[in-house]
């Protein structure tokens, strides 16, 4: 962790977490073969999972995990944005809203809050979980639940050298084919691989488990045809949509609004 005497030859970085499981920050810590190189290459100013002595000042790059789920978090995010030249949303919660936004904009948020917490008074006002770009400009997105080292490390490397991170436009379905897996859909099993952003290496289908969409929606996917295919397996459209929304957060709404 950096001291107050900053090494000005290194990019200043802050790593933050809002509402989420902290799995994306943990993934960075678990890059055990690369962690020393990361800390040597960057001036890590704030990373509470690695140090209890954060230095909150201007940064070149802020990596922010988690959805915005309280007014306090919203103000914190706005403050981070003001201090950062580049802001990267990392993980499903930060990029699309996460599982806490699976019922986004269905009008039941207040009722659901009351069922769980009753008439409890909160220190800061809760809100329906939203992705970072609902409140601030996000420069780059690193999807995942959690993010993968195979995507995170190249992103950090490109930022270190002043280059833009590469996008990953292919779906999980593409990665599944590269693994030479038999397609689960051929056996009429529920799978969201064709609708989901790649980057996980098709880890679930490679173990015989269906993709549940945790990398978020793939903008090029044909949602209409895939929902029809899943309905042909005996599922109702409501059930298919419900499962698509599990990890789709707010971003999924634009793709399913006309289904």
mmCIF file of C-alpha atoms in Angstrom:
data_model
loop_
_atom_site.group_PDB
_atom_site.id
_atom_site.type_symbol
_atom_site.label_atom_id
_atom_site.label_comp_id
_atom_site.label_asym_id
_atom_site.label_seq_id
_atom_site.Cartn_x
_atom_site.Cartn_y
_atom_site.Cartn_z
ATOM 1 C CA UNK A 1 0.000 0.000 0.000
ATOM 2 C CA UNK A 2 1.230 3.484 -0.835
ATOM 3 C CA UNK A 3 2.471 5.903 1.801
ATOM 4 C CA UNK A 4 1.584 9.600 1.818
ATOM 5 C CA UNK A 5 4.682 10.274 -0.279
ATOM 6 C CA UNK A 6 3.186 9.245 -3.624
ATOM 7 C CA UNK A 7 5.328 7.773 -6.393
ATOM 8 C CA UNK A 8 4.310 10.148 -9.182
ATOM 9 C CA UNK A 9 5.745 7.852 -11.864
ATOM 10 C CA UNK A 10 2.957 5.333 -11.201
ATOM 11 C CA UNK A 11 -0.759 5.705 -11.948
ATOM 12 C CA UNK A 12 -2.715 6.409 -8.785
ATOM 13 C CA UNK A 13 -5.456 3.825 -8.252
ATOM 14 C CA UNK A 14 -8.353 3.473 -5.843
ATOM 15 C CA UNK A 15 -10.422 0.290 -5.506
ATOM 16 C CA UNK A 16 -13.855 0.662 -3.947
ATOM 17 C CA UNK A 17 -16.892 -1.455 -3.108
ATOM 18 C CA UNK A 18 -20.557 -0.473 -2.839
ATOM 19 C CA UNK A 19 -23.411 -3.016 -2.484
ATOM 20 C CA UNK A 20 -22.246 -6.481 -3.479
ATOM 21 C CA UNK A 21 -20.422 -9.524 -2.192
ATOM 22 C CA UNK A 22 -16.929 -7.975 -2.589
ATOM 23 C CA UNK A 23 -16.009 -10.922 -4.807
ATOM 24 C CA UNK A 24 -14.428 -8.677 -7.442
ATOM 25 C CA UNK A 25 -12.063 -7.076 -4.940
ATOM 26 C CA UNK A 26 -11.337 -10.541 -3.597
ATOM 27 C CA UNK A 27 -10.480 -11.739 -7.104
ATOM 28 C CA UNK A 28 -7.806 -9.049 -7.338
ATOM 29 C CA UNK A 29 -6.370 -10.097 -3.982
ATOM 30 C CA UNK A 30 -6.384 -13.722 -5.145
ATOM 31 C CA UNK A 31 -4.168 -12.948 -8.158
ATOM 32 C CA UNK A 32 -1.360 -14.324 -6.042
ATOM 33 C CA UNK A 33 1.143 -14.725 -8.884
ATOM 34 C CA UNK A 34 0.550 -11.163 -10.066
ATOM 35 C CA UNK A 35 -0.366 -9.229 -6.909
ATOM 36 C CA UNK A 36 3.166 -7.967 -6.271
ATOM 37 C CA UNK A 37 3.490 -6.810 -9.880
ATOM 38 C CA UNK A 38 0.154 -4.973 -9.559
ATOM 39 C CA UNK A 39 1.247 -3.165 -6.409
ATOM 40 C CA UNK A 40 4.659 -2.385 -7.929
ATOM 41 C CA UNK A 41 3.175 -1.048 -11.169
ATOM 42 C CA UNK A 42 0.430 1.092 -9.616
ATOM 43 C CA UNK A 43 0.317 3.489 -6.715
ATOM 44 C CA UNK A 44 -2.595 1.831 -4.878
ATOM 45 C CA UNK A 45 -3.988 4.679 -2.788
ATOM 46 C CA UNK A 46 -7.200 3.173 -1.480
ATOM 47 C CA UNK A 47 -8.153 -0.503 -1.225
ATOM 48 C CA UNK A 48 -9.810 -1.324 2.091
ATOM 49 C CA UNK A 49 -9.608 -5.077 1.467
ATOM 50 C CA UNK A 50 -5.805 -4.748 1.370
ATOM 51 C CA UNK A 51 -5.209 -1.932 3.842
ATOM 52 C CA UNK A 52 -7.037 -0.114 6.631
ATOM 53 C CA UNK A 53 -5.108 3.074 5.872
ATOM 54 C CA UNK A 54 -6.607 4.430 2.635
ATOM 55 C CA UNK A 55 -5.395 7.691 1.144
ATOM 56 C CA UNK A 56 -8.307 9.522 -0.433
ATOM 57 C CA UNK A 57 -7.063 12.062 -2.942
ATOM 58 C CA UNK A 58 -7.015 12.535 -6.716
ATOM 59 C CA UNK A 59 -6.619 9.326 -8.727
ATOM 60 C CA UNK A 60 -5.824 8.305 -12.268
ATOM 61 C CA UNK A 61 -8.055 5.232 -12.100
ATOM 62 C CA UNK A 62 -10.912 4.199 -9.813
ATOM 63 C CA UNK A 63 -12.184 0.617 -9.911
ATOM 64 C CA UNK A 64 -15.650 0.456 -8.362
ATOM 65 C CA UNK A 65 -17.521 -2.724 -7.490
ATOM 66 C CA UNK A 66 -21.161 -3.048 -6.411
ATOM 67 C CA UNK A 67 -24.468 -1.421 -7.170
ATOM 68 C CA UNK A 68 -25.652 1.914 -5.812
ATOM 69 C CA UNK A 69 -28.247 0.968 -3.200
ATOM 70 C CA UNK A 70 -28.330 3.891 -0.753
ATOM 71 C CA UNK A 71 -28.193 7.665 -0.924
ATOM 72 C CA UNK A 72 -24.889 7.550 0.965
ATOM 73 C CA UNK A 73 -23.389 5.271 -1.695
ATOM 74 C CA UNK A 74 -24.649 7.593 -4.415
ATOM 75 C CA UNK A 75 -22.859 10.552 -2.806
ATOM 76 C CA UNK A 76 -19.720 8.431 -2.318
ATOM 77 C CA UNK A 77 -19.732 7.436 -5.988
ATOM 78 C CA UNK A 78 -20.167 11.044 -7.109
ATOM 79 C CA UNK A 79 -17.228 12.020 -4.923
ATOM 80 C CA UNK A 80 -15.053 9.203 -6.345
ATOM 81 C CA UNK A 81 -15.961 10.288 -9.886
ATOM 82 C CA UNK A 82 -14.854 13.870 -9.177
ATOM 83 C CA UNK A 83 -11.444 12.650 -7.997
ATOM 84 C CA UNK A 84 -10.835 10.135 -10.820
ATOM 85 C CA UNK A 85 -9.642 10.625 -14.381
ATOM 86 C CA UNK A 86 -10.886 7.153 -15.349
ATOM 87 C CA UNK A 87 -13.678 5.208 -13.656
ATOM 88 C CA UNK A 88 -14.109 1.481 -14.316
ATOM 89 C CA UNK A 89 -17.227 -0.427 -13.249
ATOM 90 C CA UNK A 90 -16.148 -3.919 -12.190
ATOM 91 C CA UNK A 91 -18.499 -6.846 -11.744
ATOM 92 C CA UNK A 92 -22.139 -7.578 -12.478
ATOM 93 C CA UNK A 93 -23.523 -5.351 -9.699
ATOM 94 C CA UNK A 94 -21.606 -2.282 -10.883
ATOM 95 C CA UNK A 95 -22.181 -2.851 -14.609
ATOM 96 C CA UNK A 96 -25.875 -3.832 -14.660
ATOM 97 C CA UNK A 97 -27.170 -3.642 -11.068
ATOM 98 C CA UNK A 98 -26.679 -7.240 -9.944
ATOM 99 C CA UNK A 99 -29.085 -9.786 -8.491
ATOM 100 C CA UNK A 100 -30.404 -7.123 -6.116
ATOM 101 C CA UNK A 101 -31.917 -5.487 -9.201
ATOM 102 C CA UNK A 102 -33.636 -8.603 -10.569
ATOM 103 C CA UNK A 103 -37.016 -6.953 -9.986
ATOM 104 C CA UNK A 104 -35.873 -3.561 -11.231
ATOM 105 C CA UNK A 105 -38.626 -1.078 -12.015
ATOM 106 C CA UNK A 106 -41.491 -3.508 -11.311
ATOM 107 C CA UNK A 107 -42.936 -1.066 -8.773
ATOM 108 C CA UNK A 108 -42.647 -3.400 -5.760
ATOM 109 C CA UNK A 109 -39.423 -2.117 -4.171
ATOM 110 C CA UNK A 110 -41.059 -0.364 -1.206
ATOM 111 C CA UNK A 111 -43.328 -3.338 -0.491
ATOM 112 C CA UNK A 112 -40.405 -5.761 -0.624
ATOM 113 C CA UNK A 113 -38.362 -3.555 1.692
ATOM 114 C CA UNK A 114 -41.225 -3.440 4.187
ATOM 115 C CA UNK A 115 -41.700 -7.225 4.112
ATOM 116 C CA UNK A 116 -38.026 -7.779 4.943
ATOM 117 C CA UNK A 117 -37.251 -4.873 7.277
ATOM 118 C CA UNK A 118 -40.658 -3.760 8.562
ATOM 119 C CA UNK A 119 -40.739 -0.147 9.736
ATOM 120 C CA UNK A 120 -37.031 0.000 10.515
ATOM 121 C CA UNK A 121 -35.400 3.426 10.282
ATOM 122 C CA UNK A 122 -32.245 3.398 8.166
ATOM 123 C CA UNK A 123 -29.079 5.428 8.727
ATOM 124 C CA UNK A 124 -29.095 6.264 5.029
ATOM 125 C CA UNK A 125 -32.066 6.057 2.696
ATOM 126 C CA UNK A 126 -32.127 2.774 0.733
ATOM 127 C CA UNK A 127 -32.905 2.738 -2.971
ATOM 128 C CA UNK A 128 -33.420 0.072 -5.598
ATOM 129 C CA UNK A 129 -29.966 -1.158 -6.622
ATOM 130 C CA UNK A 130 -28.717 0.515 -9.792
ATOM 131 C CA UNK A 131 -25.543 0.283 -11.886
ATOM 132 C CA UNK A 132 -22.906 2.990 -11.597
ATOM 133 C CA UNK A 133 -23.733 4.615 -14.925
ATOM 134 C CA UNK A 134 -27.194 5.518 -13.631
ATOM 135 C CA UNK A 135 -25.419 8.320 -11.727
ATOM 136 C CA UNK A 136 -21.954 8.932 -13.184
ATOM 137 C CA UNK A 137 -20.047 8.545 -16.428
ATOM 138 C CA UNK A 138 -18.353 5.154 -16.604
ATOM 139 C CA UNK A 139 -15.328 4.982 -18.876
ATOM 140 C CA UNK A 140 -14.927 1.209 -19.040
ATOM 141 C CA UNK A 141 -16.851 -1.882 -17.994
ATOM 142 C CA UNK A 142 -15.418 -5.127 -16.651
ATOM 143 C CA UNK A 143 -18.314 -7.610 -16.316
ATOM 144 C CA UNK A 144 -18.413 -10.788 -14.287
ATOM 145 C CA UNK A 145 -19.740 -12.382 -11.115
ATOM 146 C CA UNK A 146 -17.058 -12.191 -10.035
ATOM 147 C CA UNK A 147 -14.720 -10.707 -12.642
ATOM 148 C CA UNK A 148 -12.108 -13.062 -14.078
ATOM 149 C CA UNK A 149 -8.347 -12.636 -13.854
ATOM 150 C CA UNK A 150 -8.113 -13.317 -17.601
ATOM 151 C CA UNK A 151 -10.055 -10.111 -18.233
ATOM 152 C CA UNK A 152 -8.986 -8.045 -15.215
ATOM 153 C CA UNK A 153 -5.228 -8.337 -15.683
ATOM 154 C CA UNK A 154 -5.226 -7.290 -19.382
ATOM 155 C CA UNK A 155 -7.477 -4.351 -18.446
ATOM 156 C CA UNK A 156 -5.026 -3.216 -15.766
ATOM 157 C CA UNK A 157 -2.107 -3.692 -18.161
ATOM 158 C CA UNK A 158 -3.711 -1.566 -20.867
ATOM 159 C CA UNK A 159 -4.631 1.172 -18.398
ATOM 160 C CA UNK A 160 -1.051 1.130 -17.089
ATOM 161 C CA UNK A 161 0.201 1.840 -20.614
ATOM 162 C CA UNK A 162 -2.409 4.480 -21.371
ATOM 163 C CA UNK A 163 -4.417 2.291 -23.759
ATOM 164 C CA UNK A 164 -8.127 1.569 -23.800
ATOM 165 C CA UNK A 165 -9.188 -1.864 -22.519
ATOM 166 C CA UNK A 166 -10.418 -4.253 -25.197
ATOM 167 C CA UNK A 167 -14.147 -4.996 -25.272
ATOM 168 C CA UNK A 168 -15.381 -8.591 -25.159
ATOM 169 C CA UNK A 169 -18.340 -8.616 -27.564
ATOM 170 C CA UNK A 170 -18.658 -12.394 -27.946
ATOM 171 C CA UNK A 171 -21.225 -14.427 -25.962
ATOM 172 C CA UNK A 172 -20.643 -17.314 -23.562
ATOM 173 C CA UNK A 173 -22.001 -19.544 -26.353
ATOM 174 C CA UNK A 174 -18.882 -18.733 -28.408
ATOM 175 C CA UNK A 175 -16.552 -19.696 -25.569
ATOM 176 C CA UNK A 176 -18.546 -22.891 -24.981
ATOM 177 C CA UNK A 177 -17.942 -23.943 -28.592
ATOM 178 C CA UNK A 178 -14.216 -23.256 -28.204
ATOM 179 C CA UNK A 179 -14.279 -25.681 -25.244
ATOM 180 C CA UNK A 180 -15.839 -28.271 -27.595
ATOM 181 C CA UNK A 181 -18.740 -28.786 -25.200
ATOM 182 C CA UNK A 182 -21.941 -30.416 -26.372
ATOM 183 C CA UNK A 183 -24.573 -27.673 -26.457
ATOM 184 C CA UNK A 184 -27.004 -28.045 -23.533
ATOM 185 C CA UNK A 185 -29.758 -26.578 -25.673
ATOM 186 C CA UNK A 186 -29.570 -29.659 -27.942
ATOM 187 C CA UNK A 187 -30.740 -31.654 -24.915
ATOM 188 C CA UNK A 188 -33.502 -29.079 -24.325
ATOM 189 C CA UNK A 189 -31.847 -27.791 -21.148
ATOM 190 C CA UNK A 190 -32.260 -24.178 -20.042
ATOM 191 C CA UNK A 191 -29.133 -22.161 -20.870
ATOM 192 C CA UNK A 192 -28.529 -18.434 -21.342
ATOM 193 C CA UNK A 193 -25.158 -18.772 -23.071
ATOM 194 C CA UNK A 194 -26.336 -17.161 -26.328
ATOM 195 C CA UNK A 195 -27.663 -14.100 -24.430
ATOM 196 C CA UNK A 196 -24.760 -13.538 -22.064
ATOM 197 C CA UNK A 197 -21.487 -11.642 -22.408
ATOM 198 C CA UNK A 198 -18.430 -13.853 -22.657
ATOM 199 C CA UNK A 199 -15.355 -13.732 -20.472
ATOM 200 C CA UNK A 200 -16.008 -16.543 -18.000
ATOM 201 C CA UNK A 201 -14.621 -19.204 -20.347
ATOM 202 C CA UNK A 202 -17.994 -21.011 -20.283
ATOM 203 C CA UNK A 203 -17.077 -22.479 -16.912
ATOM 204 C CA UNK A 204 -20.625 -23.556 -16.007
ATOM 205 C CA UNK A 205 -21.541 -25.317 -19.294
ATOM 206 C CA UNK A 206 -18.117 -26.968 -19.231
ATOM 207 C CA UNK A 207 -19.266 -28.705 -16.041
ATOM 208 C CA UNK A 208 -22.694 -29.593 -17.387
ATOM 209 C CA UNK A 209 -24.405 -26.658 -15.702
ATOM 210 C CA UNK A 210 -26.446 -24.094 -17.613
ATOM 211 C CA UNK A 211 -25.299 -20.525 -18.044
ATOM 212 C CA UNK A 212 -27.413 -18.315 -15.769
ATOM 213 C CA UNK A 213 -26.329 -15.015 -17.306
ATOM 214 C CA UNK A 214 -24.061 -13.692 -14.546
ATOM 215 C CA UNK A 215 -21.785 -11.774 -16.963
ATOM 216 C CA UNK A 216 -24.765 -9.625 -17.990
ATOM 217 C CA UNK A 217 -26.607 -9.284 -21.308
ATOM 218 C CA UNK A 218 -24.819 -9.482 -24.646
ATOM 219 C CA UNK A 219 -26.023 -6.495 -26.731
ATOM 220 C CA UNK A 220 -25.872 -8.515 -29.977
ATOM 221 C CA UNK A 221 -28.009 -11.387 -28.684
ATOM 222 C CA UNK A 222 -31.326 -12.362 -30.280
ATOM 223 C CA UNK A 223 -33.486 -12.326 -27.166
ATOM 224 C CA UNK A 224 -36.763 -12.862 -28.992
ATOM 225 C CA UNK A 225 -35.698 -16.083 -30.715
ATOM 226 C CA UNK A 226 -33.970 -17.485 -27.639
ATOM 227 C CA UNK A 227 -37.028 -16.939 -25.467
ATOM 228 C CA UNK A 228 -39.111 -18.766 -28.088
ATOM 229 C CA UNK A 229 -36.604 -21.635 -28.062
ATOM 230 C CA UNK A 230 -36.733 -21.939 -24.266
ATOM 231 C CA UNK A 231 -40.536 -21.838 -24.348
ATOM 232 C CA UNK A 232 -40.446 -24.790 -26.757
ATOM 233 C CA UNK A 233 -38.761 -26.768 -23.943
ATOM 234 C CA UNK A 234 -41.987 -26.504 -21.917
ATOM 235 C CA UNK A 235 -41.269 -23.361 -19.911
ATOM 236 C CA UNK A 236 -43.699 -20.469 -19.718
ATOM 237 C CA UNK A 237 -42.597 -17.093 -21.025
ATOM 238 C CA UNK A 238 -42.957 -15.628 -17.514
ATOM 239 C CA UNK A 239 -40.594 -18.259 -16.108
ATOM 240 C CA UNK A 240 -38.060 -17.667 -18.878
ATOM 241 C CA UNK A 241 -38.167 -13.895 -18.361
ATOM 242 C CA UNK A 242 -37.882 -14.307 -14.584
ATOM 243 C CA UNK A 243 -34.714 -16.354 -14.970
ATOM 244 C CA UNK A 244 -33.256 -13.989 -17.577
ATOM 245 C CA UNK A 245 -33.755 -11.138 -15.109
ATOM 246 C CA UNK A 246 -31.889 -12.865 -12.253
ATOM 247 C CA UNK A 247 -28.529 -11.358 -13.226
ATOM 248 C CA UNK A 248 -29.752 -8.881 -15.832
ATOM 249 C CA UNK A 249 -30.375 -5.978 -13.465
ATOM 250 C CA UNK A 250 -31.500 -2.734 -15.016
ATOM 251 C CA UNK A 251 -29.646 -3.296 -18.283
ATOM 252 C CA UNK A 252 -31.721 -6.336 -19.246
ATOM 253 C CA UNK A 253 -34.925 -4.291 -19.387
ATOM 254 C CA UNK A 254 -34.091 -2.713 -22.744
ATOM 255 C CA UNK A 255 -33.728 -6.155 -24.336
ATOM 256 C CA UNK A 256 -36.913 -7.762 -22.980
ATOM 257 C CA UNK A 257 -39.320 -4.816 -23.041
ATOM 258 C CA UNK A 258 -41.014 -5.952 -26.265
ATOM 259 C CA UNK A 259 -41.016 -9.703 -25.651
#
